[in-house]
Short mmCIF file of C-alpha atoms and ligand atoms in Angstrom, two decimals:
data_model
loop_
_atom_site.label_atom_id
_atom_site.label_comp_id
_atom_site.label_asym_id
_atom_site.label_seq_id
_atom_site.Cartn_x
_atom_site.Cartn_y
_atom_site.Cartn_z
CA MET M 772 -12.45 -15.61 -22.17
CA PRO M 773 -10.39 -14.61 -19.15
CA ASN M 774 -9.61 -10.89 -19.08
CA ASP M 775 -6.23 -9.61 -19.85
CA PRO M 776 -4.23 -10.14 -16.69
CA VAL M 777 -1.14 -8.01 -16.30
CA THR M 778 0.79 -10.20 -13.95
CA PRO M 779 3.15 -8.73 -11.38
CA GLY M 780 6.72 -8.99 -12.47
CA GLY M 781 5.56 -10.54 -15.75
CA SER M 782 5.08 -14.03 -14.34
CA PRO M 783 1.63 -15.55 -13.80
CA THR M 784 0.35 -15.66 -10.25
CA PRO M 785 -1.24 -18.97 -9.24
CA TYR M 786 -4.56 -17.20 -9.15
CA ASP M 787 -4.71 -15.64 -12.58
CA ALA M 788 -5.37 -19.06 -14.04
CA GLN M 789 -8.48 -19.34 -11.89
CA LEU M 790 -10.16 -16.16 -13.05
CA PRO M 791 -13.75 -16.88 -13.88
CA GLU M 792 -15.04 -16.83 -17.43
CA VAL M 793 -16.37 -13.34 -18.08
CA THR M 794 -19.91 -13.51 -19.41
CA TYR M 795 -22.58 -10.85 -19.42
CA PRO M 796 -26.19 -12.01 -19.60
CA LYS M 797 -28.16 -9.73 -21.95
CA THR M 798 -30.16 -8.12 -19.14
CA ILE M 799 -30.09 -4.42 -20.05
CA VAL M 800 -30.69 -4.49 -23.79
CA GLY M 801 -31.44 -1.09 -25.29
CA GLN M 802 -30.94 0.82 -22.03
CA PRO M 803 -28.74 3.88 -22.49
CA ALA M 804 -26.04 4.00 -19.81
CA LEU M 805 -23.56 6.72 -18.95
CA VAL M 806 -20.27 5.76 -17.30
CA THR M 807 -18.00 8.50 -15.98
CA GLY M 808 -14.25 8.08 -16.10
CA ALA M 809 -14.68 5.36 -18.71
CA ALA M 810 -11.43 5.76 -20.64
CA SER M 811 -9.42 3.45 -18.39
CA GLY M 812 -9.48 1.05 -15.46
CA ILE M 813 -12.76 0.13 -13.80
CA GLY M 814 -14.73 2.66 -15.84
CA LYS M 815 -13.51 1.24 -19.13
CA ALA M 816 -14.29 -2.34 -18.09
CA THR M 817 -17.72 -1.18 -16.91
CA ALA M 818 -18.49 0.60 -20.18
CA LEU M 819 -17.51 -2.52 -22.13
CA GLY M 820 -19.35 -4.82 -19.72
CA LEU M 821 -22.59 -2.83 -19.87
CA ALA M 822 -22.33 -2.88 -23.66
CA ARG M 823 -21.91 -6.65 -23.61
CA ALA M 824 -25.03 -6.85 -21.47
CA GLY M 825 -26.84 -4.94 -24.21
CA ALA M 826 -26.70 -1.28 -23.14
CA ASP M 827 -25.97 1.74 -25.33
CA VAL M 828 -23.08 3.53 -23.67
CA VAL M 829 -21.89 7.09 -23.10
CA VAL M 830 -18.15 6.86 -22.49
CA ASN M 831 -17.25 9.90 -20.40
CA TYR M 832 -13.67 11.07 -20.18
CA ASP M 833 -11.69 14.10 -19.14
CA GLY M 834 -8.44 14.87 -20.94
CA ASP M 835 -7.15 12.94 -23.92
CA ALA M 836 -10.00 11.86 -26.21
CA ALA M 837 -8.22 8.97 -27.94
CA PRO M 838 -8.56 6.27 -25.21
CA ALA M 839 -12.28 7.07 -24.78
CA GLU M 840 -12.86 7.01 -28.54
CA ASP M 841 -11.13 3.64 -28.56
CA VAL M 842 -13.54 2.30 -25.92
CA ALA M 843 -16.46 3.60 -27.98
CA HIS M 844 -15.07 1.93 -31.10
CA GLN M 845 -14.63 -1.36 -29.24
CA ILE M 846 -18.32 -1.19 -28.29
CA GLU M 847 -19.32 -0.44 -31.88
CA ALA M 848 -17.17 -3.35 -33.06
CA MET M 849 -19.24 -5.62 -30.78
CA GLY M 850 -22.37 -4.33 -32.52
CA GLY M 851 -23.30 -1.84 -29.78
CA ARG M 852 -23.93 1.89 -29.81
CA ALA M 853 -21.56 4.28 -28.04
CA ILE M 854 -20.50 7.90 -27.90
CA ALA M 855 -17.52 9.45 -26.09
CA ILE M 856 -18.28 12.72 -24.28
CA MET M 857 -15.78 14.95 -22.50
CA ALA M 858 -16.68 16.39 -19.11
CA ASP M 859 -14.92 17.20 -15.88
CA VAL M 860 -17.46 15.76 -13.42
CA SER M 861 -16.45 18.25 -10.74
CA LYS M 862 -17.77 21.13 -12.91
CA GLU M 863 -21.49 21.78 -12.95
CA ASP M 864 -21.55 23.21 -16.48
CA ASP M 865 -19.61 20.25 -17.87
CA VAL M 866 -21.99 17.76 -16.26
CA THR M 867 -25.07 19.65 -17.48
CA ALA M 868 -23.69 19.77 -21.02
CA MET M 869 -22.70 16.08 -20.95
CA PHE M 870 -26.17 14.94 -19.86
CA ALA M 871 -27.81 17.17 -22.48
CA LYS M 872 -25.60 15.67 -25.20
CA ALA M 873 -26.22 12.13 -23.96
CA VAL M 874 -30.00 12.60 -23.94
CA ASP M 875 -29.85 14.27 -27.31
CA HIS M 876 -27.91 11.31 -28.70
CA PHE M 877 -29.71 8.33 -27.13
CA GLY M 878 -33.10 9.92 -26.29
CA THR M 879 -32.74 9.30 -22.57
CA LEU M 880 -30.64 7.50 -19.94
CA HIS M 881 -31.60 4.52 -17.76
CA ILE M 882 -28.30 3.81 -16.03
CA VAL M 883 -25.70 6.21 -14.65
CA VAL M 884 -22.48 4.84 -13.21
CA SER M 885 -20.61 7.54 -11.29
CA ASN M 886 -17.19 6.02 -11.52
CA ALA M 887 -14.74 8.87 -12.11
CA GLY M 888 -12.35 9.07 -9.21
CA LEU M 889 -8.78 9.88 -8.37
CA GLN M 890 -6.23 9.91 -5.56
CA ARG M 891 -3.89 12.68 -4.43
CA ASP M 892 -2.11 10.95 -1.58
CA SER M 893 -0.19 12.77 1.11
CA PRO M 894 0.78 12.48 4.75
CA PHE M 895 -1.96 14.38 6.54
CA GLU M 896 0.24 17.15 7.86
CA GLN M 897 1.50 17.99 4.39
CA MET M 898 -1.78 17.59 2.55
CA THR M 899 -2.51 20.76 0.60
CA LEU M 900 -5.92 22.32 0.23
CA GLU M 901 -5.55 21.72 -3.49
CA GLN M 902 -5.06 17.97 -2.94
CA TRP M 903 -8.06 17.93 -0.63
CA ASN M 904 -10.30 19.93 -2.97
CA MET M 905 -9.30 17.98 -6.05
CA VAL M 906 -10.24 14.63 -4.52
CA ILE M 907 -13.46 15.87 -2.91
CA GLY M 908 -14.33 17.71 -6.13
CA VAL M 909 -14.10 14.71 -8.43
CA ASN M 910 -14.94 11.83 -6.08
CA LEU M 911 -17.78 13.40 -4.08
CA THR M 912 -19.04 16.59 -5.75
CA GLY M 913 -18.77 14.80 -9.10
CA GLN M 914 -21.03 12.04 -7.78
CA PHE M 915 -23.49 14.63 -6.48
CA LEU M 916 -23.65 16.46 -9.82
CA CYS M 917 -24.04 13.27 -11.88
CA ALA M 918 -26.62 11.73 -9.55
CA ARG M 919 -28.63 14.98 -9.58
CA ALA M 920 -28.55 15.18 -13.38
CA ALA M 921 -29.52 11.50 -13.59
CA THR M 922 -32.41 12.02 -11.18
CA ARG M 923 -33.78 14.90 -13.24
CA GLU M 924 -33.73 12.81 -16.42
CA PHE M 925 -35.16 9.68 -14.77
CA LYS M 926 -38.04 11.67 -13.23
CA ARG M 927 -38.71 13.48 -16.48
CA ARG M 928 -39.10 10.19 -18.33
CA GLY M 929 -40.54 7.92 -15.63
CA VAL M 930 -40.80 4.17 -16.04
CA ASP M 931 -40.53 2.83 -19.56
CA ALA M 932 -41.78 -0.70 -18.96
CA LYS M 933 -40.47 -1.91 -22.31
CA LEU M 934 -36.93 -1.48 -21.01
CA SER M 935 -36.99 -1.71 -17.20
CA VAL M 936 -39.41 -1.83 -14.28
CA ALA M 937 -37.43 1.00 -12.64
CA ALA M 938 -37.35 4.62 -13.78
CA GLY M 939 -33.58 4.58 -13.51
CA LYS M 940 -30.56 3.19 -11.77
CA ILE M 941 -27.69 5.15 -10.24
CA ILE M 942 -24.58 3.23 -9.31
CA CYS M 943 -21.91 5.02 -7.31
CA MET M 944 -18.37 3.73 -7.44
CA SER M 945 -17.28 3.73 -3.84
CA SER M 946 -14.39 1.84 -2.26
CA VAL M 947 -13.54 -0.38 0.67
CA HIS M 948 -12.30 2.94 2.06
CA GLN M 949 -15.86 4.04 2.75
CA GLU M 950 -15.29 1.75 5.75
CA ILE M 951 -11.56 1.23 6.15
CA PRO M 952 -9.64 4.26 7.44
CA TRP M 953 -6.59 4.92 5.26
CA ALA M 954 -3.54 6.71 6.63
CA GLY M 955 -1.93 8.96 4.05
CA HIS M 956 -5.19 9.11 2.09
CA ALA M 957 -7.48 11.20 4.34
CA ASN M 958 -8.94 13.08 1.37
CA TYR M 959 -9.75 9.87 -0.52
CA ALA M 960 -11.27 8.03 2.45
CA SER M 961 -13.33 11.12 3.32
CA SER M 962 -14.65 11.31 -0.22
CA LYS M 963 -15.70 7.65 -0.20
CA GLY M 964 -17.23 7.92 3.29
CA GLY M 965 -19.19 10.85 1.85
CA VAL M 966 -20.28 8.78 -1.14
CA MET M 967 -21.73 6.19 1.24
CA LEU M 968 -24.15 8.61 2.91
CA LEU M 969 -24.85 10.51 -0.30
CA MET M 970 -25.88 7.20 -1.87
CA LYS M 971 -28.03 6.10 1.08
CA SER M 972 -29.70 9.50 1.51
CA ILE M 973 -30.71 9.79 -2.11
CA ALA M 974 -31.70 6.10 -2.25
CA GLN M 975 -34.17 6.84 0.54
CA GLU M 976 -35.42 10.00 -1.15
CA LEU M 977 -35.77 8.59 -4.66
CA ALA M 978 -37.15 5.11 -3.97
CA PRO M 979 -40.79 6.27 -4.27
CA HIS M 980 -39.93 7.46 -7.78
CA ARG M 981 -38.66 3.97 -8.63
CA ILE M 982 -35.11 5.20 -8.91
CA ARG M 983 -32.66 2.75 -7.40
CA VAL M 984 -29.37 4.02 -6.00
CA ASN M 985 -26.60 1.65 -4.95
CA SER M 986 -22.83 1.54 -4.59
CA VAL M 987 -20.21 -0.91 -5.64
CA ALA M 988 -17.20 -0.82 -3.32
CA PRO M 989 -14.09 -2.29 -4.94
CA GLY M 990 -11.09 -3.48 -3.01
CA ALA M 991 -7.70 -3.68 -4.69
CA ILE M 992 -8.31 -3.87 -8.43
CA ARG M 993 -5.57 -4.06 -11.06
CA THR M 994 -5.82 -0.57 -12.58
CA PRO M 995 -3.54 2.42 -13.12
CA ILE M 996 -4.71 4.13 -9.89
CA ASN M 997 -2.79 1.67 -7.70
CA THR M 998 -0.02 0.27 -9.92
CA SER M 999 2.50 0.54 -7.09
CA ALA M 1000 0.40 -1.90 -5.02
CA TRP M 1001 0.62 -4.79 -7.52
CA SER M 1002 3.27 -4.21 -10.18
CA THR M 1003 6.22 -5.88 -8.47
CA PRO M 1004 6.21 -9.35 -6.90
CA GLU M 1005 7.12 -7.80 -3.52
CA ALA M 1006 4.27 -5.30 -3.64
CA TYR M 1007 1.86 -8.00 -4.78
CA ALA M 1008 2.87 -10.31 -1.92
CA GLU M 1009 2.41 -7.45 0.55
CA LEU M 1010 -1.01 -6.65 -0.92
CA MET M 1011 -2.09 -10.27 -0.55
CA ARG M 1012 -1.74 -9.94 3.22
CA LEU M 1013 -4.80 -7.69 2.97
CA VAL M 1014 -6.82 -9.94 0.65
CA PRO M 1015 -8.18 -13.18 2.16
CA TYR M 1016 -9.17 -14.49 -1.30
CA LYS M 1017 -5.51 -14.21 -2.36
CA ARG M 1018 -5.83 -12.65 -5.75
CA ILE M 1019 -6.03 -9.09 -6.93
CA GLY M 1020 -9.37 -8.00 -8.39
CA GLU M 1021 -9.71 -7.46 -12.11
CA PRO M 1022 -11.72 -4.58 -13.59
CA ASP M 1023 -14.21 -7.12 -14.93
CA ASP M 1024 -14.94 -8.30 -11.38
CA ILE M 1025 -16.38 -4.83 -10.81
CA ALA M 1026 -18.03 -4.46 -14.21
CA ARG M 1027 -20.07 -7.65 -13.75
CA ALA M 1028 -21.31 -6.47 -10.35
CA VAL M 1029 -22.35 -3.13 -11.86
CA ALA M 1030 -24.15 -4.82 -14.78
CA TRP M 1031 -26.09 -7.01 -12.36
CA LEU M 1032 -27.03 -4.14 -10.04
CA ALA M 1033 -28.21 -2.13 -13.05
CA SER M 1034 -30.48 -4.94 -14.25
CA ASP M 1035 -34.03 -5.71 -13.16
CA ALA M 1036 -32.63 -8.88 -11.54
CA ALA M 1037 -31.59 -6.51 -8.73
CA ASP M 1038 -34.89 -4.58 -8.72
CA TYR M 1039 -35.54 -4.83 -4.98
CA ILE M 1040 -32.07 -3.58 -4.12
CA THR M 1041 -31.65 0.07 -3.26
CA GLY M 1042 -29.42 1.86 -0.77
CA ALA M 1043 -27.00 -1.07 -0.70
CA THR M 1044 -23.24 -1.24 -1.01
CA LEU M 1045 -21.94 -4.32 -2.74
CA PHE M 1046 -18.35 -4.95 -1.64
CA VAL M 1047 -16.32 -6.59 -4.37
CA ASP M 1048 -13.05 -6.96 -2.52
CA GLY M 1049 -11.96 -10.58 -2.07
CA GLY M 1050 -12.66 -10.17 1.63
CA MET M 1051 -10.56 -7.06 2.22
CA THR M 1052 -13.21 -5.69 4.60
CA LEU M 1053 -13.14 -8.87 6.74
CA TYR M 1054 -10.33 -7.65 9.06
CA PRO M 1055 -7.74 -9.99 7.50
CA GLY M 1056 -5.34 -9.41 10.42
CA PHE M 1057 -7.75 -11.32 12.63
CA ALA M 1058 -7.42 -14.51 10.59
CA THR M 1059 -4.53 -15.46 12.82
CA GLY M 1060 -4.81 -13.17 15.83
CA GLY M 1061 -7.14 -11.46 18.23
C1 BGC G 1432 -7.96 2.62 -4.07
C2 BGC G 1432 -6.78 1.74 -4.42
C3 BGC G 1432 -6.53 0.73 -3.34
C4 BGC G 1432 -7.80 0.00 -2.94
C5 BGC G 1432 -7.61 -0.92 -1.74
C6 BGC G 1432 -9.14 1.73 -3.77
O1 BGC G 1432 -10.29 2.48 -3.52
O2 BGC G 1432 -8.24 3.50 -5.14
O3 BGC G 1432 -5.63 2.54 -4.61
O4 BGC G 1432 -5.58 -0.22 -3.77
O5 BGC G 1432 -8.82 0.93 -2.65
O6 BGC G 1432 -6.91 -0.31 -0.69
#
């Protein structure tokens, strides 16, 4: 079933019709997974996708509980197990309490997807320290705190060969902006550049413990974070100048990549960034110039 495209300006784009069938092979059955920022957007699709692939899911949220509870109920309606847990990932005590609750509920965790992220855009000169700290706090410090808590749990438990050949999998949600500089978004690009070397450094450190650490780097995905980039036909056309594959990404494009990276099918992959961006990182301007 194609996912739920919200088409710009209400009319279908030529590409929505070509969205691939969304299927999730049952590759992570019984593995408890925690997804941060799972009440909306990419996190929500990832929580649902991991559940379809067989995982039990912790749906993390910060703020209003109702959308996260709804995601958890959708998972239960598919026959899966889920629990919604509140935590601000930038706060150490919140993260500690969330992991304790998750382990208490599901016994352990095998997969942690550090997805929670936000933007506070501003011309550089006007960027406030609060805007800077907020973005670094959630997007980078949040990933540090969640990866550290995941590592402690994975090492405590070790490999459970009934479920996976790895002791655990950490997947960081990065962005094409770990590579592409982004005027007006210095805080965001810095946070994602930081995620890249956080991910690689801990991948190197944790590999001997059979903990795999990888990133998924989305391009432009149809979510609330970037509505202004796709919600009018003009904006959509402008966006397509940056996307060689000529369609916006859907949250499920990301969720399927995460589900695969989390599975033993990707067991020899660690320290990698999987760009899921329709070619956005291919210097689209050079298609006709240079
Ligand atoms: C940002 C989006 C943006 C996309 C491509 C993402 O990381 O959150 O706002 O549309 O990168 O530029």
